[in-house]
Structures are given as C-alpha cells and as structure tokens.
Coordinates of C-alpha atoms and ligand atoms in Angstrom, one line a residue:
M65 CA 69.0 -125.3 -29.8
S66 CA 70.9 -123.8 -32.8
I67 CA 69.0 -121.6 -35.1
S68 CA 70.9 -120.1 -38.1
F69 CA 70.1 -117.4 -40.6
D70 CA 72.2 -116.0 -43.3
F71 CA 72.3 -112.2 -43.8
T72 CA 75.7 -112.1 -45.3
G73 CA 76.5 -108.5 -46.6
R74 CA 73.0 -107.3 -45.9
H75 CA 72.5 -103.8 -44.4
V76 CA 70.5 -103.8 -41.1
V77 CA 69.7 -100.5 -39.4
V78 CA 68.4 -100.6 -35.8
F79 CA 67.1 -97.5 -34.1
G80 CA 67.2 -97.6 -30.4
G81 CA 69.6 -100.5 -31.1
T82 CA 72.3 -99.9 -28.4
T83 CA 70.9 -101.7 -25.4
G84 CA 68.4 -104.4 -24.4
I85 CA 66.1 -106.2 -26.8
N86 CA 67.1 -104.1 -29.8
L87 CA 70.8 -104.6 -29.2
G88 CA 70.0 -108.3 -29.0
I89 CA 68.4 -108.0 -32.4
A90 CA 71.4 -106.1 -33.8
C91 CA 73.8 -108.8 -32.4
S92 CA 71.8 -111.6 -33.9
F93 CA 71.9 -110.1 -37.4
A94 CA 75.7 -109.3 -36.9
K95 CA 76.3 -113.0 -36.1
A96 CA 74.4 -113.9 -39.3
G97 CA 76.9 -111.8 -41.4
A98 CA 75.0 -108.5 -41.7
H99 CA 76.6 -105.1 -41.8
V100 CA 74.8 -103.3 -38.9
S101 CA 74.1 -99.6 -38.2
V102 CA 72.8 -98.8 -34.6
A103 CA 71.5 -95.5 -33.4
S104 CA 70.4 -93.9 -30.1
R105 CA 70.8 -90.7 -28.0
K106 CA 73.8 -91.5 -25.8
Q107 CA 77.3 -91.6 -27.2
E108 CA 78.4 -94.0 -24.5
N109 CA 75.7 -96.5 -25.5
V110 CA 76.5 -96.1 -29.2
D111 CA 80.2 -96.7 -28.6
A112 CA 79.6 -99.8 -26.4
A113 CA 77.2 -101.2 -28.9
V114 CA 79.7 -100.8 -31.8
A115 CA 82.4 -102.4 -29.7
T116 CA 80.1 -105.4 -29.0
L117 CA 79.1 -105.7 -32.7
T118 CA 82.6 -105.5 -34.0
A119 CA 83.7 -108.2 -31.4
L120 CA 81.2 -110.4 -33.1
G121 CA 83.1 -109.9 -36.4
A122 CA 80.6 -107.5 -38.0
Q123 CA 81.2 -104.3 -39.8
A124 CA 79.3 -101.8 -37.6
L125 CA 78.4 -98.1 -37.7
G126 CA 77.3 -96.2 -34.6
L127 CA 75.0 -93.1 -34.9
V128 CA 74.0 -90.7 -32.3
A129 CA 70.4 -89.6 -33.0
D130 CA 67.2 -88.8 -31.1
V131 CA 64.1 -90.2 -32.7
R132 CA 62.2 -87.3 -31.5
D133 CA 64.2 -85.0 -33.8
D134 CA 63.2 -85.7 -37.4
E135 CA 66.3 -83.9 -38.8
S136 CA 68.7 -85.9 -36.7
V137 CA 67.1 -89.2 -37.8
G138 CA 67.4 -88.0 -41.5
R139 CA 71.1 -87.3 -41.0
A140 CA 71.7 -90.7 -39.4
M141 CA 69.9 -92.5 -42.2
A142 CA 72.0 -90.7 -44.9
R143 CA 75.2 -91.6 -43.1
A144 CA 74.2 -95.3 -42.7
H145 CA 73.3 -95.4 -46.4
E146 CA 76.6 -93.8 -47.3
R147 CA 78.5 -96.4 -45.4
F148 CA 76.6 -99.6 -46.2
G149 CA 74.3 -98.8 -49.1
D150 CA 70.5 -99.7 -49.4
I151 CA 68.8 -100.8 -46.3
D152 CA 67.6 -104.4 -46.3
V153 CA 66.2 -104.5 -42.8
L154 CA 65.0 -101.6 -40.6
V155 CA 64.2 -102.1 -36.9
S156 CA 62.5 -99.2 -35.1
G157 CA 62.7 -100.0 -31.3
A158 CA 63.4 -96.8 -29.4
A159 CA 61.1 -96.4 -26.5
G160 CA 60.7 -94.7 -23.1
N161 CA 58.6 -96.0 -20.2
F162 CA 57.9 -95.4 -16.5
L163 CA 54.9 -96.3 -14.3
A164 CA 52.6 -93.4 -13.4
E165 CA 49.0 -93.0 -12.8
V166 CA 47.3 -90.5 -15.0
N167 CA 46.8 -88.1 -12.1
D168 CA 50.6 -88.1 -11.6
L169 CA 51.3 -87.7 -15.3
S170 CA 52.0 -84.2 -16.6
S171 CA 51.3 -83.2 -20.1
N172 CA 55.0 -83.5 -20.8
G173 CA 55.2 -86.9 -19.2
F174 CA 52.5 -88.2 -21.6
K175 CA 54.0 -86.4 -24.5
V176 CA 57.6 -87.6 -24.0
V177 CA 56.6 -91.3 -24.4
V178 CA 54.3 -90.5 -27.4
D179 CA 57.2 -88.5 -28.9
I180 CA 59.7 -91.3 -28.5
D181 CA 57.6 -94.4 -29.3
L182 CA 55.1 -93.1 -31.8
N183 CA 56.4 -90.0 -33.5
G184 CA 59.8 -91.5 -33.3
T185 CA 58.7 -94.6 -35.3
F186 CA 57.1 -92.3 -37.8
H187 CA 60.4 -90.4 -38.2
V188 CA 62.5 -93.5 -38.5
M189 CA 60.3 -95.2 -41.1
R190 CA 59.7 -92.0 -43.2
R191 CA 63.3 -91.0 -43.2
A192 CA 64.4 -94.5 -44.1
Y193 CA 62.1 -94.7 -47.1
P194 CA 64.4 -93.2 -49.7
Y195 CA 67.2 -95.6 -48.7
L196 CA 65.2 -98.8 -48.5
K197 CA 65.9 -101.7 -50.9
K198 CA 62.9 -101.7 -53.2
P199 CA 61.7 -104.2 -53.7
G200 CA 62.8 -106.4 -50.8
A201 CA 63.2 -104.3 -47.6
S202 CA 61.7 -105.6 -44.4
I203 CA 60.7 -103.2 -41.6
I204 CA 60.2 -104.3 -38.0
N205 CA 58.6 -102.1 -35.5
I206 CA 58.8 -103.0 -31.8
T207 CA 55.5 -102.6 -30.1
A208 CA 54.3 -104.0 -26.8
P209 CA 51.3 -105.9 -25.3
Q210 CA 50.0 -102.4 -24.0
S211 CA 49.1 -101.6 -27.6
V212 CA 46.1 -103.9 -27.3
I213 CA 45.8 -104.6 -23.6
P214 CA 44.8 -101.6 -21.4
M215 CA 47.2 -101.5 -18.4
R216 CA 46.9 -99.3 -15.3
Y217 CA 49.8 -96.9 -14.9
Q218 CA 50.6 -97.2 -18.6
A219 CA 48.2 -94.7 -20.3
H220 CA 51.1 -93.0 -22.1
V221 CA 52.6 -96.3 -23.4
C222 CA 49.2 -97.8 -24.3
A223 CA 48.3 -94.7 -26.4
A224 CA 51.7 -94.6 -28.0
K225 CA 52.1 -98.3 -28.9
A226 CA 48.6 -98.6 -30.2
G227 CA 49.6 -95.8 -32.6
V228 CA 52.7 -97.9 -33.6
D229 CA 50.5 -100.8 -34.5
Q230 CA 48.3 -98.7 -36.7
L231 CA 51.3 -97.0 -38.4
T232 CA 52.5 -100.5 -39.2
R233 CA 49.3 -101.4 -40.8
V234 CA 48.9 -98.2 -42.8
L235 CA 52.5 -98.3 -44.0
A236 CA 52.0 -101.8 -45.1
L237 CA 49.2 -100.6 -47.3
E238 CA 51.1 -97.6 -48.8
W239 CA 54.4 -99.3 -49.3
G240 CA 53.4 -102.8 -50.2
P241 CA 53.3 -101.9 -53.9
A242 CA 56.9 -100.8 -53.7
G243 CA 57.9 -104.2 -52.3
V244 CA 58.5 -103.0 -48.7
R245 CA 57.0 -105.2 -46.0
I246 CA 56.4 -103.8 -42.5
N247 CA 55.5 -106.0 -39.5
A248 CA 55.6 -105.4 -35.8
I249 CA 56.7 -107.6 -33.0
S250 CA 55.1 -107.4 -29.5
P251 CA 57.5 -108.9 -27.0
G252 CA 56.2 -110.2 -23.7
A253 CA 58.2 -110.0 -20.5
I254 CA 61.8 -110.2 -21.6
E255 CA 64.3 -111.0 -18.8
G256 CA 67.3 -108.8 -17.9
T257 CA 65.9 -105.7 -19.8
E258 CA 65.5 -102.1 -18.8
G259 CA 61.7 -102.4 -19.6
M260 CA 61.2 -105.2 -17.1
R261 CA 63.3 -103.4 -14.5
R262 CA 61.0 -100.4 -14.7
L263 CA 57.7 -102.4 -14.7
S264 CA 58.1 -105.2 -12.3
P265 CA 59.6 -105.8 -8.8
Q266 CA 63.2 -107.1 -9.0
S267 CA 62.8 -109.4 -5.9
Q268 CA 62.7 -113.1 -6.5
S269 CA 59.0 -113.3 -5.6
G270 CA 58.2 -110.4 -8.0
Q271 CA 60.1 -112.1 -10.9
E272 CA 58.3 -115.4 -10.0
M273 CA 54.9 -113.6 -10.2
V274 CA 55.7 -112.4 -13.7
R275 CA 57.0 -115.8 -14.7
S276 CA 54.0 -117.6 -13.4
S277 CA 51.7 -115.3 -15.6
V278 CA 53.3 -116.8 -18.7
P279 CA 51.8 -120.1 -20.0
L280 CA 55.1 -121.3 -21.2
G281 CA 56.4 -120.8 -17.7
R282 CA 59.4 -118.6 -18.4
M283 CA 60.3 -115.1 -19.2
G284 CA 61.4 -114.4 -22.8
T285 CA 65.0 -113.8 -23.9
T286 CA 66.4 -111.2 -26.4
D287 CA 67.2 -114.2 -28.7
D288 CA 63.5 -115.1 -28.7
I289 CA 62.7 -111.7 -30.2
A290 CA 65.7 -111.6 -32.5
H291 CA 64.9 -115.0 -34.0
L292 CA 61.4 -113.7 -35.0
A293 CA 62.8 -110.3 -36.4
M294 CA 65.2 -112.5 -38.6
F295 CA 62.5 -114.8 -39.6
L296 CA 60.3 -111.8 -40.7
S297 CA 63.2 -110.5 -42.8
T298 CA 63.7 -113.8 -44.8
D299 CA 62.0 -114.9 -48.0
A300 CA 60.2 -117.4 -45.7
A301 CA 58.1 -114.5 -44.7
S302 CA 57.8 -112.8 -48.1
Y303 CA 53.9 -112.8 -48.0
M304 CA 53.7 -111.3 -44.5
T305 CA 53.1 -107.6 -44.1
G306 CA 51.0 -105.4 -41.8
T307 CA 51.0 -108.0 -39.0
V308 CA 51.5 -107.4 -35.2
I309 CA 52.9 -110.6 -33.8
P310 CA 53.1 -111.4 -30.0
C311 CA 56.3 -113.2 -29.0
D312 CA 55.4 -113.7 -25.4
G313 CA 55.1 -117.3 -24.4
G314 CA 51.3 -116.9 -24.5
G315 CA 51.4 -114.1 -21.9
A316 CA 48.9 -111.9 -23.6
L317 CA 46.4 -114.8 -23.6
E318 CA 46.5 -114.9 -19.8
S319 CA 44.7 -112.3 -17.6
V320 CA 46.9 -109.3 -17.3
K321 CA 46.1 -109.1 -13.5
P322 CA 49.5 -110.6 -12.4
M323 CA 51.4 -108.1 -14.4
I324 CA 49.2 -105.3 -13.2
E325 CA 49.8 -106.5 -9.6
A326 CA 53.5 -106.6 -10.2
A327 CA 53.5 -103.1 -11.6
G328 CA 51.4 -101.9 -8.7
Q329 CA 54.0 -103.3 -6.2
Q330 CA 56.8 -101.6 -8.1
L331 CA 55.0 -98.3 -8.3
K332 CA 54.3 -98.5 -4.5
A333 CA 58.0 -99.2 -3.8
Q334 CA 59.1 -96.3 -6.0
K335 CA 56.7 -93.9 -4.2
A336 CA 57.8 -95.1 -0.6
Ligands
COA140 N1 56.3 -90.5 -13.3 C1 55.8 -89.4 -13.8 N2 56.3 -88.6 -14.8 C2 57.6 -88.8 -15.2 C3 58.2 -90.0 -14.6 C4 57.6 -90.8 -13.7 N3 58.3 -91.9 -13.2 N4 59.5 -90.0 -15.3 C5 59.5 -88.9 -16.1 N5 58.4 -88.3 -16.0 C6 58.1 -86.9 -16.7 C7 58.9 -85.9 -16.2 O1 58.5 -85.3 -14.9 C8 58.8 -84.9 -17.4 O2 57.6 -84.1 -17.2 P1 57.7 -82.6 -16.6 O3 58.5 -81.7 -17.6 O4 56.2 -82.1 -16.7 O5 58.3 -82.6 -15.3 C9 58.6 -85.7 -18.5 O6 58.3 -87.0 -18.1 C10 59.9 -85.8 -19.3 O7 61.0 -86.3 -18.5 P2 62.5 -86.1 -18.8 O8 63.3 -86.8 -17.8 O9 62.8 -84.6 -19.0 O10 62.5 -86.8 -20.2 P3 63.8 -87.4 -20.9 O11 63.6 -87.0 -22.4 O12 65.1 -87.0 -20.3 O13 63.7 -89.0 -20.8 C11 62.1 -90.8 -20.3 C12 62.6 -89.7 -21.4 C13 61.4 -90.0 -19.2 C14 61.2 -91.7 -21.1 C15 63.4 -91.6 -19.8 O14 62.8 -92.5 -18.8 C16 64.2 -92.3 -20.8 O15 65.0 -91.8 -21.3 N6 63.8 -93.7 -21.0 C17 64.5 -94.4 -22.0 C18 64.8 -95.9 -21.5 C19 63.6 -96.6 -21.2 O16 62.5 -96.1 -20.8 N7 63.6 -97.9 -21.5 C20 62.4 -98.8 -21.3 C21 61.8 -99.0 -22.6 S1 60.3 -100.1 -22.4
NAP141 P1 66.0 -100.3 -23.5 O1 67.2 -101.2 -23.2 O2 65.9 -99.1 -22.6 O3 66.1 -99.9 -25.0 C1 65.6 -98.7 -25.5 C2 66.6 -98.2 -26.5 O4 66.1 -97.0 -27.1 C3 68.0 -97.8 -25.9 O5 69.0 -98.2 -26.8 C4 68.0 -96.2 -25.8 O6 69.2 -95.8 -25.9 C5 67.1 -96.0 -27.0 N1 66.3 -94.7 -26.9 C6 65.6 -94.2 -25.9 N2 65.1 -93.0 -26.2 C7 65.6 -92.7 -27.5 C8 65.4 -91.6 -28.3 N3 64.7 -90.5 -28.0 N4 66.0 -91.6 -29.5 C9 66.8 -92.6 -29.9 N5 67.0 -93.7 -29.1 C10 66.4 -93.8 -27.9 O7 64.7 -101.1 -23.4 P2 64.1 -102.6 -23.7 O8 63.4 -103.0 -22.5 O9 65.2 -103.5 -24.3 O10 63.0 -102.3 -24.7 C11 63.3 -102.2 -26.1 C12 61.9 -102.2 -27.0 O11 61.2 -103.4 -26.6 C13 61.1 -101.0 -26.7 O12 60.5 -100.6 -27.9 C14 60.1 -101.5 -25.7 O13 58.8 -100.8 -25.7 C15 59.9 -102.9 -26.2 N6 59.3 -103.9 -25.2 C16 60.1 -104.3 -24.2 C17 59.6 -105.3 -23.3 C18 60.5 -105.8 -22.2 O14 60.2 -106.8 -21.6 N7 61.6 -105.2 -22.0 C19 58.3 -105.8 -23.5 C20 57.5 -105.3 -24.5 C21 58.0 -104.4 -25.5 P3 69.7 -94.3 -25.5 O15 69.4 -94.2 -24.0 O16 71.2 -94.2 -25.8 O17 68.9 -93.3 -26.3

C-alpha cells in the first residue's frame, strides 16, 4: 500500500524524535519533503537520527536537549527556528517507562516519568509557541492507552499521560484562536519499539499474547502512527483540534487483561 503526503519545504520538529515511533514519524515527514529538526538527550541518538534523515534526502538538524529542562528546550527551539524558520508541525513524544508496582516506586521514580512525559510536553509546547506558524501550525502529542485505561504497574505513566491528554485539550482551547491545532495520538502496541520491549515478554508466546489482544490481529507499525500524524497535519484535518485519537487496531476496545497479564509476566521475569 502506497500512501503519499507532500510536506515539501515545511519545517517539522520532533522532540524525543531520535528513536522508535517518533523517529518513524520524523522519517515519514522527511520522505514527504519536510525539513526535520529532531531532539533528545543523547548525542549518539541525535547523530544517528540525523544520519538516517539525511540518507532519506532530507535537510535535518539534530539537537541535544532534555525535555525536563525548560531552558534547554527553549535553546533547541530557537536553534531549530534559526535553521529552518517557522514551525509547521511540532511533535512531542519524549517519554520514559518501566514496570513497577506502586510499593516499589520511589517518589523520584514516579516523578521522573511525570517530569519527562507531562512536564516535558508542557515545556515543548510552551517553548515552541513563539516559533509556530500562526495560523496553520499542527501540534501532535504522543500519549498512550494508559491515559484513559488504568493499568497495574503503570501508575506513573497513567498519571503522566492523562495529564498529556488534558494539556492537549486545554491548549486547543487557548491556541485555537491563533490558528494552532493540537491533537494527540494514542498508539497501541507498536512492534519493535523500546516501549514494547519494556512492557511485554519478548518470547514468541508473549508477543502472540499481545497480538491476540488486538481486534485487527497484528501489532502496529511506526508507519501506522506516522500516517496519522501526517494526516492530522494536512488541510484534510483542518477542523480537528483537541482530539485524542487511538491508533491501535482496536486494542483499547478489548479487555486490557491480556496486556496486563503480559506486563505481569515481564515484571516477574525482571524480578527473578
Ligand atoms: N522500577 C522502579 N523504579 C525505577 C525503575 C524500575 N524499573 N527504573 C528506574 N526507577 C527509578 C530509579 O530507582 C530512580 O529513583 P530513585 O532515585 O529513588 O532510586 C528514578 O526512577 C529515576 O531513575 P534514573 O535512572 O535516575 O532516571 P533517568 O533520568 O536516568 O532515566 C528513566 C529515566 C528511568 C525513565 C529511563 O528508563 C529512561 O531514560 N527511559 C527512556 C526510554 C524509555 O523509557 N522508552 C520507552 C518509552 S514508552
Ligand atoms: P523510545 O524509542 O524509547 O522513544 C523515546 C524517545 O524519547 C527517545 O528518542 C529518547 O531519546 C527520548 N527521550 C527520553 N527521555 C527524554 C528526555 N528527558 N528529553 C528528551 N528526549 C527524551 O520509545 P517508543 O516506544 O518509540 O515510544 C515513543 C512514544 O510513543 C512515547 O511517547 C511513548 O509513551 C509512546 N507510546 C509507545 C507505545 C509503544 O508500543 N512503543 C505505545 C503507546 C505509546 P534519548 O534517550 O536520546 O533521550
């Protein structure tokens, strides 16, 4: 199936965009002709992502920044703007995750995930605002099913991503009049990602358990998420803002029991 979008010459900024789902989004925009700025903490990830984007024929800028550090996000946004001009599309997807029961979670363990996922998303959106194309910019926040489905061993992520959903809605209210749209994508189980490596057993039977919990019968791909991010950034979605859209093969409609069982097996294996 060939799906094509045209973002020729547009400036796309992806925070947490150097690996996994977010890198997949950055690559898809690059293939569609965009200039892409990607940011994350680790220089080696940033360098590798820039090499990947450049190999796709895109002009790419790599930025080392920690979303927990408001100042470092501000500096990265200013550099991205200096290089490629006003931001047409902003993706905020940096996240941290691990499995832990609340009784095994220190105050700092809870805080670190809230700091990255929720406070980080606030910093990224707030610091981008002066540089967004107004009217016309599209912001995509990457949330997760845990934002609405309570999951054992994920108290920190459930709390943080629920906050991301609400930030998405509130910013849609406040920035709508300036012509800025903000939507969130909630990916399901996406194959080959760090998130899935941390949350589900890597054995064939473990992966099968995850697959069988999805009505469409397969795990998602980074392309599935990228296609939705691109659609949301086209004029075809020009009346959409403040939405949180699952892209999960229907996974959130099923009982989450299989996913929790998978997570429980993985946590037990980690503790052994
Ligand atoms: N169970 C319980 N607590 C844990 C934990 C686990 N598996 N892993 C980390 N923590 C706690 C630490 O013990 C620490 O708390 P403490 O100071 O009270 O001991 C706290 O979390 C911070 O850990 P630290 O390793 O210092 O944080 P960091 O800033 O270096 O890394 C993480 C942040 C922990 C989220 C790390 O996993 C990360 O960088 N993740 C990014 C990639 C990722 O998670 N991808 C999947 C996205 S879905
Ligand atoms: P991933 O590969 O670990 O991606 C996380 C990215 O964020 C990395 O590029 C990482 O790079 C960066 N990052 C982490 N902490 C950061 C910080 N403090 N500041 C700046 N950048 C930081 O994970 P993934 O599985 O693809 O997940 C991507 C997104 O999808 C996340 O928002 C996650 O919650 C969401 N999601 C994933 C799934 C799934 O199936 N995988 C399902 C639902 C939702 P550095 O290490 O270089 O900083």
